[in-house]
Coordinates of C-alpha atoms in Angstrom, one line a residue:
X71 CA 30.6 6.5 6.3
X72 CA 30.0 4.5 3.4
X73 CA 26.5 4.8 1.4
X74 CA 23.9 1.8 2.4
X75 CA 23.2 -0.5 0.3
X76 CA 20.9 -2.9 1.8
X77 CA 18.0 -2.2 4.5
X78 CA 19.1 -4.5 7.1
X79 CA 22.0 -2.3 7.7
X80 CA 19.0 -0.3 9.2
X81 CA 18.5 -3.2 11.7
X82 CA 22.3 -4.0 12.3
X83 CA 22.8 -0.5 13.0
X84 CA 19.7 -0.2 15.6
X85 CA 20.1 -3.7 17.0
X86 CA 23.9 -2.4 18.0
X87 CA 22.7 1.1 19.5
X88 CA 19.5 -0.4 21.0
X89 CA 20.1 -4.1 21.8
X90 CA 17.6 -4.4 24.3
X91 CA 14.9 -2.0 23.1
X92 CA 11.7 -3.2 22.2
X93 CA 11.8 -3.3 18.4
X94 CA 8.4 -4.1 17.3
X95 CA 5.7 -5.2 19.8
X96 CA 2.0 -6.7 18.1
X97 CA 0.1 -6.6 21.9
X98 CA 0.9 -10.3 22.3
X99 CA 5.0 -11.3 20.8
X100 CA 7.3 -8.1 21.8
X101 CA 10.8 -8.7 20.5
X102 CA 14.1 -6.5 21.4
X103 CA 16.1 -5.0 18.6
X104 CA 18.8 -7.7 19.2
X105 CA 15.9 -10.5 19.3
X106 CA 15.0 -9.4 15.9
X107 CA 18.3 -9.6 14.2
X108 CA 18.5 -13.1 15.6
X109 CA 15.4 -14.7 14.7
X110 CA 16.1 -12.5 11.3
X111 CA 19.3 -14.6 10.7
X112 CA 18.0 -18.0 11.9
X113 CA 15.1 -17.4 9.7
X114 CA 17.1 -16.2 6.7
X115 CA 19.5 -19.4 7.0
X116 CA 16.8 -21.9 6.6
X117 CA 15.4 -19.9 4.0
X118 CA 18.7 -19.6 2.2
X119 CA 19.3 -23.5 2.0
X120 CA 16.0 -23.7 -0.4
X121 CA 16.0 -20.8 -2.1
X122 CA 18.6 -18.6 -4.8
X123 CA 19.4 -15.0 -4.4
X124 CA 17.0 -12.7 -5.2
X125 CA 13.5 -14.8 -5.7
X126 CA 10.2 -14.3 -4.2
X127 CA 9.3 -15.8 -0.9
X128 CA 5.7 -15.6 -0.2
X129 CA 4.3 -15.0 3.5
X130 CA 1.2 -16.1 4.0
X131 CA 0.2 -14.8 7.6
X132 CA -1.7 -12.6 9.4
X133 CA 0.6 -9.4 9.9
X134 CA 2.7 -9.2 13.6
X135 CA 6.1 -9.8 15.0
X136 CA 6.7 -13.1 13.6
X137 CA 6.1 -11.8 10.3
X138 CA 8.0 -8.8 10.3
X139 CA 10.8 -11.7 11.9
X140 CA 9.9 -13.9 8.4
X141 CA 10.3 -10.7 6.0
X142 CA 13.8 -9.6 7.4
X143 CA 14.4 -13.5 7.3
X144 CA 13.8 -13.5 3.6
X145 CA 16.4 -10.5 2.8
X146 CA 18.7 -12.1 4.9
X147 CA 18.5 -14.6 2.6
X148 CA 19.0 -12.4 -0.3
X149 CA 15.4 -12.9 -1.2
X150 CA 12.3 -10.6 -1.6
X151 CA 9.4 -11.2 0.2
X152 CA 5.7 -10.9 -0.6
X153 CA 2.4 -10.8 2.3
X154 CA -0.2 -13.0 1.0
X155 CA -3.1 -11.8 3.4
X156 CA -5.1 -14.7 4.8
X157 CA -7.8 -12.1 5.1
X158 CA -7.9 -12.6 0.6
X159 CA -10.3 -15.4 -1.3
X160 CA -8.1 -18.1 -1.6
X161 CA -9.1 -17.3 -5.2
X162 CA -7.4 -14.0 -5.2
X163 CA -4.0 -15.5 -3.6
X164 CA -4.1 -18.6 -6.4
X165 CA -4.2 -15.3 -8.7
X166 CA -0.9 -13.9 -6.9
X167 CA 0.7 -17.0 -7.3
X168 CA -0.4 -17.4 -10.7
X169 CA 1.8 -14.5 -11.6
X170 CA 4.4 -14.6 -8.7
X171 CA 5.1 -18.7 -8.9
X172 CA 6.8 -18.5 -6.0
X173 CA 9.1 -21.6 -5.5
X174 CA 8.2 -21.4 -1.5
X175 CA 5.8 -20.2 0.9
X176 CA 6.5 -19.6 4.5
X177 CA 3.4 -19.6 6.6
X178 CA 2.3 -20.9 10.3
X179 CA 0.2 -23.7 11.3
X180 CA -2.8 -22.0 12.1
X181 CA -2.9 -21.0 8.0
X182 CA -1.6 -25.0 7.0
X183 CA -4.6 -25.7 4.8
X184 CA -5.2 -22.2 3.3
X185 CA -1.4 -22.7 2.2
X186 CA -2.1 -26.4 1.0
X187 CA -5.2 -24.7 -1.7
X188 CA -2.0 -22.5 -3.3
X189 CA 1.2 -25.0 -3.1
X190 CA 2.1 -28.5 -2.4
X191 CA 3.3 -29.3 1.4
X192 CA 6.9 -30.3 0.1
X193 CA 7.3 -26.2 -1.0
X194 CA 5.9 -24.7 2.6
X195 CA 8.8 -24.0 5.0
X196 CA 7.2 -23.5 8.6
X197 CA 7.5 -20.8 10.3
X198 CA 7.7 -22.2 13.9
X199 CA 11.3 -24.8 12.4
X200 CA 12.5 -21.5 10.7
X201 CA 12.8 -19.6 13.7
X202 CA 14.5 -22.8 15.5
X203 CA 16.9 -22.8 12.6
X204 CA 20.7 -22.9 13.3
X205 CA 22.7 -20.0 12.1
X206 CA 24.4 -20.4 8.7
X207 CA 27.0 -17.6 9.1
X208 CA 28.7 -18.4 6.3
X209 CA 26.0 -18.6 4.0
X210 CA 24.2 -15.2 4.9
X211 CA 27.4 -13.5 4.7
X212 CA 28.2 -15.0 0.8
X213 CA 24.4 -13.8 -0.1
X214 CA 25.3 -10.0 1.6
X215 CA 28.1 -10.0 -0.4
X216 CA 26.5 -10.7 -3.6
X217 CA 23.5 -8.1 -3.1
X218 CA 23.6 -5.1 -4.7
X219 CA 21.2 -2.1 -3.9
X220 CA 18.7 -2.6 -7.2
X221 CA 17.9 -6.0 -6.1
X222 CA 14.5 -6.4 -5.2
X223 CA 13.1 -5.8 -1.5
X224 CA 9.6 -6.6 -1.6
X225 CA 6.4 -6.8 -4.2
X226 CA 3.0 -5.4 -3.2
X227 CA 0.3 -6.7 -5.4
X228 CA -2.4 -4.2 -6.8
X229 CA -5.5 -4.4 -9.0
X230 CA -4.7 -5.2 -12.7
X231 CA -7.0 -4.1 -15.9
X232 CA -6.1 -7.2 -17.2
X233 CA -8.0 -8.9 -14.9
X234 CA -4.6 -10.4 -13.0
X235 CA -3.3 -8.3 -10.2
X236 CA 0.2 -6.4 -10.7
X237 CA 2.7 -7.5 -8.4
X238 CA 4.7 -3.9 -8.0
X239 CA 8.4 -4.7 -6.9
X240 CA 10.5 -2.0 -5.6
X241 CA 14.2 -2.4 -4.9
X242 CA 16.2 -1.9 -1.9
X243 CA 18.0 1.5 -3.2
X244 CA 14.3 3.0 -3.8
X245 CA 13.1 2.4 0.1
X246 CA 16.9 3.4 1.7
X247 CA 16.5 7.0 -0.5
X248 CA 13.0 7.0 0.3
X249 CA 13.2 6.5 4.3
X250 CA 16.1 8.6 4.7
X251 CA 14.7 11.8 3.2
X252 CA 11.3 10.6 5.4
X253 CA 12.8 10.3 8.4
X254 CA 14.9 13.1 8.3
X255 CA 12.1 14.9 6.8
X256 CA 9.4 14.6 9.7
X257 CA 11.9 14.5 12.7
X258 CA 11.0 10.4 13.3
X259 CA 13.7 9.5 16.0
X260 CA 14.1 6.8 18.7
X261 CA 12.3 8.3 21.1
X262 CA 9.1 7.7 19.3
X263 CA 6.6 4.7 18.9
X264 CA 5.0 4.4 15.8
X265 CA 1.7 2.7 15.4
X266 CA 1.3 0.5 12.3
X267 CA -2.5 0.5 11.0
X268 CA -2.0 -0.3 7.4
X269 CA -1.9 -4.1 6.6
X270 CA 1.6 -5.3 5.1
X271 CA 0.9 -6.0 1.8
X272 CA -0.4 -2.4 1.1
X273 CA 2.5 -0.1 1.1
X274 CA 1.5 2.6 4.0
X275 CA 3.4 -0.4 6.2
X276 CA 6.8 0.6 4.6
X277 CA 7.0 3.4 6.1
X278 CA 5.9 2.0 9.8
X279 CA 8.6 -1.1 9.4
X280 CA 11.6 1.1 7.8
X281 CA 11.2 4.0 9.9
X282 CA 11.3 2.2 12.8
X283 CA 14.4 0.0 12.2
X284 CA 16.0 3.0 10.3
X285 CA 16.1 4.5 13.7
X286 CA 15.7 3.1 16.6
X287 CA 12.1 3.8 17.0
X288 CA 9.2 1.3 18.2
X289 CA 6.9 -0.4 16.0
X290 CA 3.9 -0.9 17.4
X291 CA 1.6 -3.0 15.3
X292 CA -2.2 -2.2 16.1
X293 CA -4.3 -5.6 16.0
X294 CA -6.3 -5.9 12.8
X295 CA -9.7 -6.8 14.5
X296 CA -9.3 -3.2 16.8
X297 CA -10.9 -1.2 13.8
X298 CA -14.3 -2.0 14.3
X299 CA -14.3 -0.7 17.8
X300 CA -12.9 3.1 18.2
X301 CA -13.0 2.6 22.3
X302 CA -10.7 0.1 22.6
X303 CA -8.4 1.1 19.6
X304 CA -7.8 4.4 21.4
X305 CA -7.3 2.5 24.6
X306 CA -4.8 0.4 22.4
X307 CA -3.2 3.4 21.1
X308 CA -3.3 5.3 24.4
X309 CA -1.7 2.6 26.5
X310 CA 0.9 1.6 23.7
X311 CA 1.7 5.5 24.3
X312 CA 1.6 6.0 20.4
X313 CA 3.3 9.1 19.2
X314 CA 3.5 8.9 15.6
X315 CA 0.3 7.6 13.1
X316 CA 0.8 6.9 9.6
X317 CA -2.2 5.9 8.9
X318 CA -4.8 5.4 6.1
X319 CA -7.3 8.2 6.1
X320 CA -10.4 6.0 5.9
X321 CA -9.0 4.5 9.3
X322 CA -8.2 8.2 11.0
X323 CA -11.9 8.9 9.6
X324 CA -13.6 5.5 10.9
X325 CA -12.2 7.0 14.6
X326 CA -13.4 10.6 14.4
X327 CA -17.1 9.4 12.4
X328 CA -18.0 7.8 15.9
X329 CA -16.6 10.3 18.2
X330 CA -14.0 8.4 19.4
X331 CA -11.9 11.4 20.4
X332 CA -14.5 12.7 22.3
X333 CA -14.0 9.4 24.3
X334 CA -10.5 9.4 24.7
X335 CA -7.3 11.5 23.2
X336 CA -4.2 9.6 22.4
X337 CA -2.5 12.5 24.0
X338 CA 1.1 11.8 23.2
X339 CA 0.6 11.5 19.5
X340 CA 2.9 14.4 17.9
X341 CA 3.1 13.5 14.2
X342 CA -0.3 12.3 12.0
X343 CA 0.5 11.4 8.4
X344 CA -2.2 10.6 5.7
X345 CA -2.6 9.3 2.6
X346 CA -4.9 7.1 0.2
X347 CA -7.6 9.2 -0.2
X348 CA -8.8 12.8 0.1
X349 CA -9.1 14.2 3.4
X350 CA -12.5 15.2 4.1
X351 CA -12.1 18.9 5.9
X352 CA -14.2 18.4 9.0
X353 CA -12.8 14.8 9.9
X354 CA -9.2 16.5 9.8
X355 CA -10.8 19.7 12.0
X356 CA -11.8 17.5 14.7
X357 CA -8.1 15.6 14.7
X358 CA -6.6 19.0 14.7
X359 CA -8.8 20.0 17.5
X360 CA -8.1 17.3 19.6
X361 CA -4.3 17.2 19.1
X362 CA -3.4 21.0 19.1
X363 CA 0.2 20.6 19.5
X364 CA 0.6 17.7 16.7
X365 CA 1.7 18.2 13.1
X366 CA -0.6 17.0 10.3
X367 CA 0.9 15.8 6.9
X368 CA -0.8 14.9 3.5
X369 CA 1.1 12.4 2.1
X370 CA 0.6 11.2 -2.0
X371 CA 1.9 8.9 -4.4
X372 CA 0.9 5.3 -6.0
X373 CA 3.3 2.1 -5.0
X374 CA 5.0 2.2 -7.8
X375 CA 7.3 5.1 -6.7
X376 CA 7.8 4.0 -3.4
X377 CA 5.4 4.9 -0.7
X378 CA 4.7 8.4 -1.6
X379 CA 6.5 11.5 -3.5
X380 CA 4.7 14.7 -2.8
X381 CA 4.2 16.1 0.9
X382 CA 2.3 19.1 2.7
X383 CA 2.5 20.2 6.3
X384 CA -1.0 21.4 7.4
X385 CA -1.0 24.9 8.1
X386 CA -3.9 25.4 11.0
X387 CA -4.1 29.2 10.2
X388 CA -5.1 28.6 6.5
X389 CA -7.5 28.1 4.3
X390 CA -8.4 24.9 2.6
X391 CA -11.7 25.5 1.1
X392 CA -10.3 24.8 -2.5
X393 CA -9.0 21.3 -1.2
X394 CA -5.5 20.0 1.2
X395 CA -3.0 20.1 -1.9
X396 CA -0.6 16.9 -2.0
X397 CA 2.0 19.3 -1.7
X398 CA 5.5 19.3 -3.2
X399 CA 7.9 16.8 -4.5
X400 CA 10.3 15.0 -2.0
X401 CA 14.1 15.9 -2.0
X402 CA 15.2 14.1 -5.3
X403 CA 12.3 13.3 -7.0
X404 CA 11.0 15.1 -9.7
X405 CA 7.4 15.3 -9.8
X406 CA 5.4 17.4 -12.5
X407 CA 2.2 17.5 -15.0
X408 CA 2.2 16.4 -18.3
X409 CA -0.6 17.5 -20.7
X410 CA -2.5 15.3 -23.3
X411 CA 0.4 16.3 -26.1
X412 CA 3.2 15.7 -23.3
X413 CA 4.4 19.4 -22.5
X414 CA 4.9 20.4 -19.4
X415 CA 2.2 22.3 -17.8
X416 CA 3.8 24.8 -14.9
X417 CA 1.0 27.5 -15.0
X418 CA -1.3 27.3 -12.3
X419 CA -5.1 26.1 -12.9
X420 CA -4.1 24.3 -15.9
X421 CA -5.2 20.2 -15.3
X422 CA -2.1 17.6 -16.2
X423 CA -1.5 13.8 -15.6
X424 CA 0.7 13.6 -12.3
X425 CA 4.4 12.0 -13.8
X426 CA 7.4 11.3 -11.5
X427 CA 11.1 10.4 -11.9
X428 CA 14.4 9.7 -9.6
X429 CA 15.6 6.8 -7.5
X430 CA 11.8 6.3 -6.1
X431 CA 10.4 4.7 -9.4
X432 CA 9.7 0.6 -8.8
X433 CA 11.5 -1.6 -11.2
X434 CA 8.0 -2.4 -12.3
X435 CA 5.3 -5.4 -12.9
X436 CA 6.5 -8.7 -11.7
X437 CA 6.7 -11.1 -14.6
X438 CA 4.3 -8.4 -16.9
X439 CA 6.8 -6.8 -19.1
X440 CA 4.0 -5.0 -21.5
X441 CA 2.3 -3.7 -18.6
X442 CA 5.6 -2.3 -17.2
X443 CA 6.2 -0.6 -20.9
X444 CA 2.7 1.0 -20.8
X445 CA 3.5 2.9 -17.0
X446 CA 6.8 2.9 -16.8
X447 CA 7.8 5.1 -20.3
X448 CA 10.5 7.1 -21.9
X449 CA 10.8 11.1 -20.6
X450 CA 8.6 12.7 -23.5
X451 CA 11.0 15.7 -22.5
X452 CA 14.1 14.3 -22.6
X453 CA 15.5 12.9 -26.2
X454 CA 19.2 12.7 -25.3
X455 CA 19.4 9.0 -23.4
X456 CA 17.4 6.7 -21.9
X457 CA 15.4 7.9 -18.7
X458 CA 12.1 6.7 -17.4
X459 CA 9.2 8.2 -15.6
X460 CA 6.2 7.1 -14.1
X461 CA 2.6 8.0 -15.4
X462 CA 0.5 7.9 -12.5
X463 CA -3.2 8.5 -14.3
X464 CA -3.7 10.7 -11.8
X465 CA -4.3 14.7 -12.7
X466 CA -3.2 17.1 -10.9
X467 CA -3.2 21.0 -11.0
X468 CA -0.8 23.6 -9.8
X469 CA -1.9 25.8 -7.6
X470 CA -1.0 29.6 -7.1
X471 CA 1.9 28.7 -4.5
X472 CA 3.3 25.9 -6.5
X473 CA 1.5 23.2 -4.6
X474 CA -0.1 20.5 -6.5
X475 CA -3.6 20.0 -6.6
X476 CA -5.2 16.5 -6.9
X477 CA -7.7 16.1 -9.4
X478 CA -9.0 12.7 -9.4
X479 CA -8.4 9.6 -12.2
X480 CA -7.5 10.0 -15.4
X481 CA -9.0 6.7 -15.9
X482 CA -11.5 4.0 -15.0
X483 CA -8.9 3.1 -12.2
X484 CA -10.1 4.3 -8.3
X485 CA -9.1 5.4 -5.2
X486 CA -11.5 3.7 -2.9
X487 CA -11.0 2.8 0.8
X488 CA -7.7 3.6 0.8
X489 CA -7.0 0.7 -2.3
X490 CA -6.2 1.7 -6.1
X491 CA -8.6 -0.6 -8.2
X492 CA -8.8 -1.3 -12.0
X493 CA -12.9 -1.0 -12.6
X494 CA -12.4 -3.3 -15.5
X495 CA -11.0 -6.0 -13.2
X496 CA -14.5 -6.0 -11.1
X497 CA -16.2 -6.1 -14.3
X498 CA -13.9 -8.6 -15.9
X499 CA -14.9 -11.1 -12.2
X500 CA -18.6 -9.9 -12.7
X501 CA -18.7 -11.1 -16.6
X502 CA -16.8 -14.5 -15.7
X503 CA -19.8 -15.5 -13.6
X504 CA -22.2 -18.1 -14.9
X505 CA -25.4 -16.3 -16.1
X506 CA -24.0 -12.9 -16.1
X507 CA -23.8 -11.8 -20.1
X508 CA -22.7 -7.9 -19.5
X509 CA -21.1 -5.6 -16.3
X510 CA -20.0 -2.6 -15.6
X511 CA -19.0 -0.6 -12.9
X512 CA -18.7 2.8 -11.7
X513 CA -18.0 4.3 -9.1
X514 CA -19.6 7.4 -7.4
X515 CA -16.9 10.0 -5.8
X516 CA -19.1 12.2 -4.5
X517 CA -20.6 9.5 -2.4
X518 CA -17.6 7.3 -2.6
X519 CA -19.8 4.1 -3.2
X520 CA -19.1 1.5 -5.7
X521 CA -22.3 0.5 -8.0
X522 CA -22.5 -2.5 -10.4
X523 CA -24.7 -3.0 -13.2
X524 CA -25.0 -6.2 -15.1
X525 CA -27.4 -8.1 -17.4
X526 CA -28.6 -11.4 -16.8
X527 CA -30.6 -14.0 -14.9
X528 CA -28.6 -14.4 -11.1
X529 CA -30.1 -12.3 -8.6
X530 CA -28.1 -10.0 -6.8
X531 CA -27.6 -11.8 -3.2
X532 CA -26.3 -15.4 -5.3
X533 CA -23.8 -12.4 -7.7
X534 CA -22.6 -10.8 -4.6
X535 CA -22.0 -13.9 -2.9
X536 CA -20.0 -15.3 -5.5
X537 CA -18.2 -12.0 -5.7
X538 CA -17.2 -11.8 -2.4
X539 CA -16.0 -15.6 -3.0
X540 CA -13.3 -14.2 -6.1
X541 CA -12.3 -10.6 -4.9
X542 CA -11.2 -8.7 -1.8
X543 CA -13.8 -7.1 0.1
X544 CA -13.4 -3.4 -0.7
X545 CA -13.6 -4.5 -5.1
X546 CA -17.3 -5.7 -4.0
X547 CA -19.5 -3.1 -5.3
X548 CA -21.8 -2.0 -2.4
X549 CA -24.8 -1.3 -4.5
X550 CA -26.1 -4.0 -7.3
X551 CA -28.5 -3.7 -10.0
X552 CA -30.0 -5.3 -13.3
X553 CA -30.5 -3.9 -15.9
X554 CA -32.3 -5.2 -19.0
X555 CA -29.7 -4.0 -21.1
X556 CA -26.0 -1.8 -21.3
X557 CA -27.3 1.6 -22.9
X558 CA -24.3 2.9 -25.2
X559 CA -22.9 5.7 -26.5
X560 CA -22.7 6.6 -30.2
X561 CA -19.2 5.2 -30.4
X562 CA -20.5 1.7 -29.0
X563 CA -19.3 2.1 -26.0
X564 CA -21.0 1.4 -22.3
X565 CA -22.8 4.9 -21.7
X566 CA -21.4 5.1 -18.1
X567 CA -23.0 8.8 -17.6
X568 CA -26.8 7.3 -19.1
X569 CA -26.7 4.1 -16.3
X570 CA -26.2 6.0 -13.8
X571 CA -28.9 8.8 -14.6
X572 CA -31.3 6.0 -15.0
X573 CA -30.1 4.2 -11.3
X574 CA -30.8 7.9 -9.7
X575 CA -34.4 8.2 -11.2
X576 CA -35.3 4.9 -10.3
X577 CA -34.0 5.5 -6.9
X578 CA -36.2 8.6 -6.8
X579 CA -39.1 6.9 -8.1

């Protein structure tokens, strides 16, 4: 059997084993593995009349079974695709296209004028005429030929330091070595029904969509609005008859903080896999206790190596006092710790920035070649050819089986509800606003809030309102407060440390 080179022979494949199994179901639109393909290559012809091989098609939709329809449209067309979420200011998606300039955006009518404030009409191709499109056989089947397996698959925008978000693209070849190992990996087969929590421009949703089509399994996509109420999300999950959750931990967390298990078990759930965060210990005790006969996995790794690249099976008869490691390195991909000169650190204890190479590794920033230069650098430890690895900013220790340790940012970039964000980005929107002459931000890990501090005349309801207005919801800081003035170090720098001292004594006063 010849190697894949393109993940719609993921669909081909299960649309001629499965024809008539539900594919992907979003509680309202359920369409068959064969109903899928079709739509895919309707979709992807009238796509492929407008737009050249291998640009970026936008999608600005709420995610569901249309859209996962419009994205397999757009790589039949030999295109890559990129979510804009309507849940995003319209400031932050003008942003995206600042940097993406994508010739078209496909969207419904329901999101008509949020997709008139980022392009003309003349460049919006509607999803309800694409999906009524006649097949252009011979066209899809000239773009196929052309593709190769680098070619881009999608782009996942994240927070950018430069105060423009990063539009991380990943290729084809990185998500078909990727899924095949996971798959394989975690026994996903087509017996099982996957339940897709993550929204589908953050890169948890990879694995839901190309697990599923990769074998034959069920996606079922878990309604957006269903996190805000734990009863009827278990109900969801329960009558869905859910057995695998790759899932945010801040969303396994928002179930077990209001008891929802102790309400009702999603009983036929036999595989939980979490990333984004740290695990708090007692919110994984009480998933573990409810679902004795599941398998727990802590999954790592930022977007730009594809989904994730270090693993570890929860052992229920150990210890994890000291912290749930992020495990080991996935089959071919090399993940290790570099120290502040660039030798390799490989005795245990010893703190080192998390690097990875292989296949995995994203072809880099969309359209931001310096950025890409700055992450995406030479092997310090190899000198004979060419060979790049990625420097996550994350540290990481080795621990006395091997296991790697996370040890939070090397940075001022954050892990916070589940979303990597540049803290000079927040302070870069907070400075741009009128009457606003300093900012900075910081963010508190213990208590995993976000604080702001600025100087100047707007009171804090008007600055978090015009926030909210610029930025998604989770780079809002929670707490704001004025300050007469940015204390500094002796280096002239913001005295992070001294601001927040004197925020905790005034709070105690």
């Amino acid at each position: 059997m010849s190697r894949m080179r393109n993940v719609l022979e993921y669909l081909e494949q299960s649309a001629e084993r499965f024809p008539e199994k539900s594919a992907v179901t979003d509680g309202i639109c359920t369409y068959t593995y064969k109903e899928l393909l079709a739509y895919s290559r309707k979709i992807g012809s009238g796509i492929a009349a407008y737009c050249r091989s291998e640009q970026p098609v936008a999608v600005l939709a709420e995610k569901g079974a249309d859209t996962l329809a419009a994205f397999l449209g757009i790589i039949q067309a030999g295109c890559f695709y990129v979510l804009m979420n309507p849940e995003l200011p319209i400031g932050r998606l003008e942003q995206v296209q600042q940097v993406l300039q994508a010739a078209y955006i496909v969207t419904d009518r329901e999101h008509r004028e949020m997709a008139l404030q980022i392009v003309p009409e003349h460049r919006i191709l509607w999803m309800e005429e694409l999906m009524e499109t006649d097949e252009n056989q011979t066209l899809l089947s000239e773009r196929r030929k052309r593709a190769i397996d680098t070619a881009p698959l999608y782009a996942n925008f994240t927070s950018g330091s430069t105060g423009q978000p990063k539009g991380v693209v990943v290729s084809h070849r990185s998500v078909l070595d990727f899924i095949d190992v996971f798959t394989e990996l975690f026994g996903i087969t087509s017996e099982d029904r996957i339940a897709n929590q993550a929204p589908f421009d953050f890169d948890v949703s990879v694995k839901d969509i190309y697990s599923s089509l990769k074998t034959g399994a069920t996606l079922v996509i878990v309604p957006k609005q269903l996190f805000s109420q734990p009863a009827p999300l278990l109900d969801y999950l329960c009558d869905h008859e859910v057995t695998v959750m790759i899932w945010a931990v801040s969303a396994l967390c928002l179930i077990s903080i209001f008891h929802g298990l102790d309400y009702k078990v999603p009983a036929k759930v036999r595989k939980v896999l979490f990333s984004g965060e740290v695990m708090p210990p007692k919110h994984l005790k009480a998933w573990m206790d409810h679902l004795p006969e599941a398998d727990f996995i802590n999954l790592y790794g930022p977007t730009e190596i594809t989904c994730n690249c270090t693993y570890h099976r929860i052992d229920r008869n150990r210890d994890y006092s000291e912290g749930v490691p992020v495990g080991k390195a996935f089959p071919n991909e090399h993940v290790f710790l570099l120290d502040e000169q660039d030798h390799e650190i490989t005795e245990p204890d010893k703190a080192g920035e998390i690097c990875v190479r292989g296949t995995a590794l994203a072809l880099g920033y969309y359209r931001m070649p310096e950025q890409t230069a700055e992450h995406f650098v030479q092997n310090p430890l190899n000198h004979c050819y060419p060979e790049l690895i990625y420097r996550t900013g994350d540290l990481g220790r080795y621990n006395e089986y091997g296991e790697i340790l996370f040890g939070g940012r090397k940075d001022y970039q954050i892990k916070y509800m589940g979303h990597r964000i540049e803290l000079e980005e927040i302070e870069r929107a907070m400075e741009n606003i009128e009457g606003i002459s300093r900012a900075c931000c910081i963010f508190d890990e213990k208590k995993s809030k976000l604080y702001g501090f600025y100087v100047g005349e707007i009171e804090k309801k008007e600055l978090h309102h015009r926030m909210s207005s610029s930025l998604p919801p989770f780079m809002v800081p929670g707490a704001l407060r004025k300050v007469e003035q940015m204390p500094l170090t002796k280096n002239g720098k913001t005295d992070r440390k001294a601001l927040m001292e004197k925020h905790a004594k005034g709070a105690r006063a």
